[in-house]
Short mmCIF file of C-alpha atoms in Angstrom, two decimals:
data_model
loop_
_atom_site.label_atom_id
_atom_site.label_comp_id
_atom_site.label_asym_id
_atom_site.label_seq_id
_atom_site.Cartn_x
_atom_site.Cartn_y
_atom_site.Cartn_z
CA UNK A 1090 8.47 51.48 -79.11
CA UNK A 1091 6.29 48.41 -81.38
CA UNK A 1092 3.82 47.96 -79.09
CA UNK A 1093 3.70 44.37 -78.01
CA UNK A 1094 0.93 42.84 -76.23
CA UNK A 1095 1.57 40.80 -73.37
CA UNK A 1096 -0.14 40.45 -69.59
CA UNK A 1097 0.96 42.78 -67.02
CA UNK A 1098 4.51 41.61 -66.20
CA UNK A 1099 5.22 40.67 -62.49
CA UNK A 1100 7.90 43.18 -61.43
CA UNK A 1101 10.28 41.12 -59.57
CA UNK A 1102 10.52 39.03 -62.51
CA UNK A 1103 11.77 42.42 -64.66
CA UNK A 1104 14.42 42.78 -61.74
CA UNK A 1105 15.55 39.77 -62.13
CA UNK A 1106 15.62 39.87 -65.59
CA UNK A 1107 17.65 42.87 -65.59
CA UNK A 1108 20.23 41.59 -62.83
CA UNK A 1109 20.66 38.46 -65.15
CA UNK A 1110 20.73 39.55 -67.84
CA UNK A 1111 22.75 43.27 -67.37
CA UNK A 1112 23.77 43.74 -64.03
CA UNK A 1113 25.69 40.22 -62.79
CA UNK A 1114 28.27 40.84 -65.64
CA UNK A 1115 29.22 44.13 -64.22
CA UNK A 1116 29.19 43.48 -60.68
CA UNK A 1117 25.83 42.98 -59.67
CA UNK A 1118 25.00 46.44 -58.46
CA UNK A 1119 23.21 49.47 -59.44
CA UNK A 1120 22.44 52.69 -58.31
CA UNK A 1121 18.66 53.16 -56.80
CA UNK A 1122 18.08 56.47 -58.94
CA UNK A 1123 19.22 54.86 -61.98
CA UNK A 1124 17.51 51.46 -61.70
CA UNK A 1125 14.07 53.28 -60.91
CA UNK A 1126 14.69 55.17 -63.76
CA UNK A 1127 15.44 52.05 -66.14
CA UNK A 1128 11.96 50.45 -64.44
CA UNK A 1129 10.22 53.40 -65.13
CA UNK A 1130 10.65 53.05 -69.13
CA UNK A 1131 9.62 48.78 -68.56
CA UNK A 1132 6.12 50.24 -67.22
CA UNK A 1133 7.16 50.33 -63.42
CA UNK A 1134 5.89 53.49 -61.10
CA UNK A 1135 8.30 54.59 -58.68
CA UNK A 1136 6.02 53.36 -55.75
CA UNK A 1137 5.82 50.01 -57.37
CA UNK A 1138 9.19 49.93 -58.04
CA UNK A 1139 10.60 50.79 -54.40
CA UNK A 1140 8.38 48.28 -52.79
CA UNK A 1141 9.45 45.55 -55.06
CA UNK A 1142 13.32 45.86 -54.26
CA UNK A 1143 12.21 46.30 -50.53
CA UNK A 1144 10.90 42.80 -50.79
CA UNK A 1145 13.67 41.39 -52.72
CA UNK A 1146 16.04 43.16 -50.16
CA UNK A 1147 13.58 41.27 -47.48
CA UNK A 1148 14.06 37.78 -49.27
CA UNK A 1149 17.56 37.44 -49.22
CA UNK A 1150 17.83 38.64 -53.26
CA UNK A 1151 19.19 41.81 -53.02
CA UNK A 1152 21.38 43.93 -50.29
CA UNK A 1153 21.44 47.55 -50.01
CA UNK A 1154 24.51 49.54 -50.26
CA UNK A 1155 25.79 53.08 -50.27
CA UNK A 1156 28.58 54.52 -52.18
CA UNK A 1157 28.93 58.07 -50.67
CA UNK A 1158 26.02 59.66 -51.02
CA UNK A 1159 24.60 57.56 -53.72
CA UNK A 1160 22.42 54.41 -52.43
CA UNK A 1161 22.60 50.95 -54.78
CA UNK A 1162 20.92 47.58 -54.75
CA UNK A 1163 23.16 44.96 -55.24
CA UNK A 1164 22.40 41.03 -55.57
CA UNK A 1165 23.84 38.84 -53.19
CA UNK A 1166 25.30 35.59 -53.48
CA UNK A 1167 22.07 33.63 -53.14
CA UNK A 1168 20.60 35.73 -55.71
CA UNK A 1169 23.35 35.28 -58.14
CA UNK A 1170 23.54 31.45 -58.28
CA UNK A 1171 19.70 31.63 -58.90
CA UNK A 1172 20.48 34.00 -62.06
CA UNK A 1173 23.06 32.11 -63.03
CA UNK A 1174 21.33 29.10 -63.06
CA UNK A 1175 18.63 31.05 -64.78
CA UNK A 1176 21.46 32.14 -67.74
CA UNK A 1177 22.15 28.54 -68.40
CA UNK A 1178 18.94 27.31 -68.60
CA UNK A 1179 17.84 30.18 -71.43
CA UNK A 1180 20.94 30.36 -73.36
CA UNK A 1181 23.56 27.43 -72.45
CA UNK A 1182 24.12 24.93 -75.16
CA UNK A 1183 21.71 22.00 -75.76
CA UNK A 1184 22.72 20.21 -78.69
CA UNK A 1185 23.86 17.11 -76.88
CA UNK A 1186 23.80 13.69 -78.47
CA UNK A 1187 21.06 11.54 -76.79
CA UNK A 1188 22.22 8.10 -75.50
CA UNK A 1189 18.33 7.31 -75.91
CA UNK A 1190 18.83 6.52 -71.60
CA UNK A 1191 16.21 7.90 -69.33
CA UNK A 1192 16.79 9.87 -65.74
CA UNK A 1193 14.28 8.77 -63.13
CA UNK A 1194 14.02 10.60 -59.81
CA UNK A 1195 11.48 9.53 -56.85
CA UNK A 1196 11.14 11.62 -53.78
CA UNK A 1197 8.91 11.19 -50.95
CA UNK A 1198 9.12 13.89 -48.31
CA UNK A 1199 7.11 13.96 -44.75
CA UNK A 1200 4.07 16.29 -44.71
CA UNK A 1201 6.31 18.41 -42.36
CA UNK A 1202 8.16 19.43 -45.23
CA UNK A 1203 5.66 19.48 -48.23
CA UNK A 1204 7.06 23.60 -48.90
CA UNK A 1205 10.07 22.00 -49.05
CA UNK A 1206 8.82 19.29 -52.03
CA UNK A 1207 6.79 21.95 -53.77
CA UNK A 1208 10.01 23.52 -54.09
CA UNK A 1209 12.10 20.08 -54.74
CA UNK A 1210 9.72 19.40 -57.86
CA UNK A 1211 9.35 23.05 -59.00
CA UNK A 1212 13.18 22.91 -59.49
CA UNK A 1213 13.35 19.63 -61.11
CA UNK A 1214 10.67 20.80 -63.44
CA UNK A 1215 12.68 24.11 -64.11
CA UNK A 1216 15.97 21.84 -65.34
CA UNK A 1217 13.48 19.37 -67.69
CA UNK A 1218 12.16 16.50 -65.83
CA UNK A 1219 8.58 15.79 -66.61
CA UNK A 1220 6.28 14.54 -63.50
CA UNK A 1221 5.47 10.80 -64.55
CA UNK A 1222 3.66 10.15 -61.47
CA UNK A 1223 2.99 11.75 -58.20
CA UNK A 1224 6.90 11.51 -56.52
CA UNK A 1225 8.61 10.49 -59.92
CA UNK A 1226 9.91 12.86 -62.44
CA UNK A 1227 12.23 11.65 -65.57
CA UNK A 1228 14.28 13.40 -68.35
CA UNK A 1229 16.07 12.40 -70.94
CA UNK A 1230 19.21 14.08 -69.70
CA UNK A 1231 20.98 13.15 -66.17
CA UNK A 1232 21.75 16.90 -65.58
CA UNK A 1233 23.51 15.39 -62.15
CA UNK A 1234 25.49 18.04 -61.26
CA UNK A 1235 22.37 21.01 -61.26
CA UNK A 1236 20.08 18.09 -59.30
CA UNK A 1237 22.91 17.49 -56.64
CA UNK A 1238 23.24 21.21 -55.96
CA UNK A 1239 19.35 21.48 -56.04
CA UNK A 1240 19.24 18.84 -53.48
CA UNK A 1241 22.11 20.06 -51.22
CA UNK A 1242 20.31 23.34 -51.29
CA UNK A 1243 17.42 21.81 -50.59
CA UNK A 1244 18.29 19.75 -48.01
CA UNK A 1245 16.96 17.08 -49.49
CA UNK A 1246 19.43 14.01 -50.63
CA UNK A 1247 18.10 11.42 -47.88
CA UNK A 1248 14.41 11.83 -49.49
CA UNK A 1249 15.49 11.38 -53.01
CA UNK A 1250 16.56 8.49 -54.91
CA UNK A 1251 18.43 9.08 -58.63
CA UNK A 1252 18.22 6.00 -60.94
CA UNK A 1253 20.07 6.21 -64.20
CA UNK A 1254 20.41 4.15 -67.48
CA UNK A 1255 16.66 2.95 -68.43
CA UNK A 1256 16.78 2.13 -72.04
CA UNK A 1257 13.20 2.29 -73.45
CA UNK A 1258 11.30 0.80 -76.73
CA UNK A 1259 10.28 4.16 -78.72
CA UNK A 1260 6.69 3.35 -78.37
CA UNK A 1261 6.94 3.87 -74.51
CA UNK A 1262 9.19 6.66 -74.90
CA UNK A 1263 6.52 8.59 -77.06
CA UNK A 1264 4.02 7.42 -74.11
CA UNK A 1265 6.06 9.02 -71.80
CA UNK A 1266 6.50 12.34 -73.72
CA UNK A 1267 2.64 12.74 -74.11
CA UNK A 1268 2.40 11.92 -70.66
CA UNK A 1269 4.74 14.44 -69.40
CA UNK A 1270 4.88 17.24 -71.55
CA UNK A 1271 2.32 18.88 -73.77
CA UNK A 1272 4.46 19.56 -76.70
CA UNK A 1273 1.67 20.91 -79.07
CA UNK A 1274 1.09 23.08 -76.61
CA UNK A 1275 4.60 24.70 -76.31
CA UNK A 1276 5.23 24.55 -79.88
CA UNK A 1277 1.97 27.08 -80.23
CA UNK A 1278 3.72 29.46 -77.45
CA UNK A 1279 6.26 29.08 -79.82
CA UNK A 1280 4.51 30.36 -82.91
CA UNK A 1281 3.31 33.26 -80.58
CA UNK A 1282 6.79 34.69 -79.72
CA UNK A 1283 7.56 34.16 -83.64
CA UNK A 1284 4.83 36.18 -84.42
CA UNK A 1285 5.02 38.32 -82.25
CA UNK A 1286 8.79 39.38 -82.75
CA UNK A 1287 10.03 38.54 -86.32
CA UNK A 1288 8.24 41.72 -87.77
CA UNK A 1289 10.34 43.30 -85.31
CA UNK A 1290 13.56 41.72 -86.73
CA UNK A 1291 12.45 42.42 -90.06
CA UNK A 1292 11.69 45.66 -89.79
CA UNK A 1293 15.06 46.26 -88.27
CA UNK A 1294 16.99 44.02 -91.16
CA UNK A 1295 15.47 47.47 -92.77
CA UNK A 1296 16.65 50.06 -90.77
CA UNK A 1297 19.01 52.39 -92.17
CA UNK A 1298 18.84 54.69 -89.32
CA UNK A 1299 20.04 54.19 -86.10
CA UNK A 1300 18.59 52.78 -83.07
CA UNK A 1301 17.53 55.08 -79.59
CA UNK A 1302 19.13 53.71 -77.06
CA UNK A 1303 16.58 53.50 -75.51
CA UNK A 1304 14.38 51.73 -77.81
CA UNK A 1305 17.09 49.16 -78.16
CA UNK A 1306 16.91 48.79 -74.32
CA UNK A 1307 13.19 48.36 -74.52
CA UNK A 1308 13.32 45.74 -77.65
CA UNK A 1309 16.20 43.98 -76.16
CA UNK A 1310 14.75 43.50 -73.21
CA UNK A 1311 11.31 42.52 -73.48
CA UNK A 1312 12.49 39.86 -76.12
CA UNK A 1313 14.08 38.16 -73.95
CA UNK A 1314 11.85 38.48 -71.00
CA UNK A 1315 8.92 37.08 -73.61
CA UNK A 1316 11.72 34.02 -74.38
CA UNK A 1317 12.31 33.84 -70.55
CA UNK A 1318 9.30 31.49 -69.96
CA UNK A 1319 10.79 29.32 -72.02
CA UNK A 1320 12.66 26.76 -69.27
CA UNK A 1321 10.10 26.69 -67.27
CA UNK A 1322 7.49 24.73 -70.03
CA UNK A 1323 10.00 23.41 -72.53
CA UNK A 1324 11.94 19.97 -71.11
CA UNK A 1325 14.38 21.03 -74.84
CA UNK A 1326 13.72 17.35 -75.09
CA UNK A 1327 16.47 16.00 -77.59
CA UNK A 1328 15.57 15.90 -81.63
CA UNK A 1329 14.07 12.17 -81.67
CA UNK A 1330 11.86 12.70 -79.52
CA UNK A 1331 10.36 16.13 -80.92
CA UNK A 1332 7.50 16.15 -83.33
CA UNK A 1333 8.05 17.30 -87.16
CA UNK A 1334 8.14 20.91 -87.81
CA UNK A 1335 9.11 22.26 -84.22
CA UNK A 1336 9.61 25.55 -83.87
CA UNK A 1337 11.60 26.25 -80.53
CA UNK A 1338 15.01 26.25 -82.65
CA UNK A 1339 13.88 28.84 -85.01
CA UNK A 1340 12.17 31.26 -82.13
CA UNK A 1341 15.55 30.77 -79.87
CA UNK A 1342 17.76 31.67 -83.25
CA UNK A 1343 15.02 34.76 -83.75
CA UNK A 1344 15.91 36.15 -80.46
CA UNK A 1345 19.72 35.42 -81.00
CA UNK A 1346 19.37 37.63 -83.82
CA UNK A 1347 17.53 40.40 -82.19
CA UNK A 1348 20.11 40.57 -79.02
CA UNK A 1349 23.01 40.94 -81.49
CA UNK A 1350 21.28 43.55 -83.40
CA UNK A 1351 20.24 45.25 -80.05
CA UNK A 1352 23.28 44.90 -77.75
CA UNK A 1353 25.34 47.75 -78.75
CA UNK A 1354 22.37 50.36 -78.08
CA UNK A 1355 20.88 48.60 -74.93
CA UNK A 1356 24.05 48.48 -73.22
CA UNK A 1357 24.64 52.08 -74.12
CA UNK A 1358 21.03 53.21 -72.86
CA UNK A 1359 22.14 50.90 -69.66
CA UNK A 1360 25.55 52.86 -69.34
CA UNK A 1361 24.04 56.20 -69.50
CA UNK A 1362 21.20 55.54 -67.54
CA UNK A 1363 23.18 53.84 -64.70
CA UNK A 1364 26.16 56.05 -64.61
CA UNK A 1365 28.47 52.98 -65.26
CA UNK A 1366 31.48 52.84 -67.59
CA UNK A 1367 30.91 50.72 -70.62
CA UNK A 1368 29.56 47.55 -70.06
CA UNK A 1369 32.02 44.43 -70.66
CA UNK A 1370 31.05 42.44 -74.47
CA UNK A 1371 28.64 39.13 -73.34
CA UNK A 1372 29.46 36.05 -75.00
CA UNK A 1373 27.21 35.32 -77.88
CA UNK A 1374 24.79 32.83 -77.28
CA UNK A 1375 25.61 29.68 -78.92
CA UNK A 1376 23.79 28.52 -81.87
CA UNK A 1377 21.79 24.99 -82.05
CA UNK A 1378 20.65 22.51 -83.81
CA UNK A 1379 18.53 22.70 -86.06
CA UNK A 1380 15.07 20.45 -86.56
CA UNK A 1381 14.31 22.04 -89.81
CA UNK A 1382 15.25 25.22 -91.70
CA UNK A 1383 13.99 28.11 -89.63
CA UNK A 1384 10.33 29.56 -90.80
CA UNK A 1385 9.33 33.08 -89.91
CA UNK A 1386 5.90 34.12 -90.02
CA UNK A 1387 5.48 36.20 -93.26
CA UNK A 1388 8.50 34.99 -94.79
CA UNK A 1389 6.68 32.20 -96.75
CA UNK A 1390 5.88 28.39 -95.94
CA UNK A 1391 8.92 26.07 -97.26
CA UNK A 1392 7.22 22.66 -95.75
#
């Protein structure tokens, strides 16, 4: 495999990635021997590996089953509307027309239940509202029905007030960007995962041969993981309120391209590896709009 520099990967988050990503869309289960196995080419020892699912099994993520002699980790419900939520933050469709309206939320929990706000704002954060001021986040995008099932989860609704509708001048609406977000900043992880992975798509534009299955796996996956952190930093503010020459579009249409390319031998490396039939076709992430015409590195400036 390219190797690919990156810090050492936390190895629930590979589990998850793999449920969401592979697993939910055939069932949500996999055989222990076979999932240890598909760990143990991400990097993952065996000891490592066990002890992680133990936890998840622990946490309410994961439930441990048995098919005859076989033994299999499956996701539970709880686990599933987490990676689902997950699936539609990294690849649902964002090119929505903005209304130029603002979404204010204030909170203001009792100290007996500050785990209980961490959380509240850590999953606010995760569906794009910025933190304007201790107890207030804002978006530019309601996104009512993923805060009302946030705060029925959370138990929260009587500590949380949703106001909708504030229209703006564009000079406060750029104060409130800076304020919230640090856009420079994401735009340079940006230019990281481009650099990182369009030699990788180029090189495989070149390919004549055909691709391991298990390097596809490998490719595939770690792609997206890289992608993953994605929607927890980036608000995908909409384009008036992005600066010139973003490059979020153009990384998110890179790794469209590379999980086409790489689908067909992943899923077969999954299907061998797993002892499952073949794996059912995933929709194709939708494309999006476009801020400018996509720039990859080594391909030549066009701005």
């Amino acid at each position: 495999m390219r190797h690919v520099d990156r810090p050492s990967p936390s190895t629930q988050h590979l589990v998850f990635n793999l449920y969401g990503d592979y697993l939910v869309r055939w069932g949500g289960a996999a055989p222990t021997a076979g999932l240890l196995e598909v760990l143990r080419v991400l990097g993952v020892g065996e000891r490592a590996a066990r002890s992680t699912l133990s936890r998840m099994k622990q946490r309410g993520w994961l439930v441990a089953r048995r098919f005859g002699r076989r033994s299999a980790y499956a996701v539970t419900p709880r686990g599933r509307t987490l990676l689902e939520e997950g699936d539609r933050r990294i690849f649902g469709d964002r090119e929505q027309a903005w209304d130029g309206r603002w979404h204010i939320i204030t909170y203001s929990l009792p100290p007996s239940r500050r785990l209980t706000r961490h959380h509240l704002r850590t999953r606010l954060m995760w569906l794009g509202y910025g933190s304007l001021q201790p107890g207030v986040v804002i978006s530019a995008f309601a996104r009512a029905e993923e805060v009302a099932a946030v705060l029925g989860e959370l138990k929260a609704g009587p500590d949380v007030h949703v106001f909708a509708g504030a229209h703006l001048p564009a000079e406060e609406a750029g104060r409130i960007v800076s304020r919230c977000w640090d856009l420079t900043a994401i735009d340079d992880r940006y230019a990281q995962f481009l650099n990182r992975y369009a030699p990788l798509a180029r090189e495989l534009r070149r390919r004549r041969t055909a691709i391991a299955p298990v390097e596809g796996f490998q490719w595939r996956f770690w792609a997206t993981y890289d992608y993953s952190e994605f929607p927890r930093i980036d608000p995908f503010l909409p384009i008036d309120l992005l600066p010139r020459g973003w490059r979020g579009d153009t990384a998110y249409e890179l790794l469209r391209e590379l999980r086409e390319t790489l689908r067909r031998p992943a899923e077969t490396y999954l299907q061998e590896t797993l002892g499952l039939d073949a794996l059912p076709a995933q929709p194709q992430a939708p494309r999006r709009r476009r801020t400018a015409e996509p720039i990859l590195p080594g391909e030549g400036a066009r701005r």
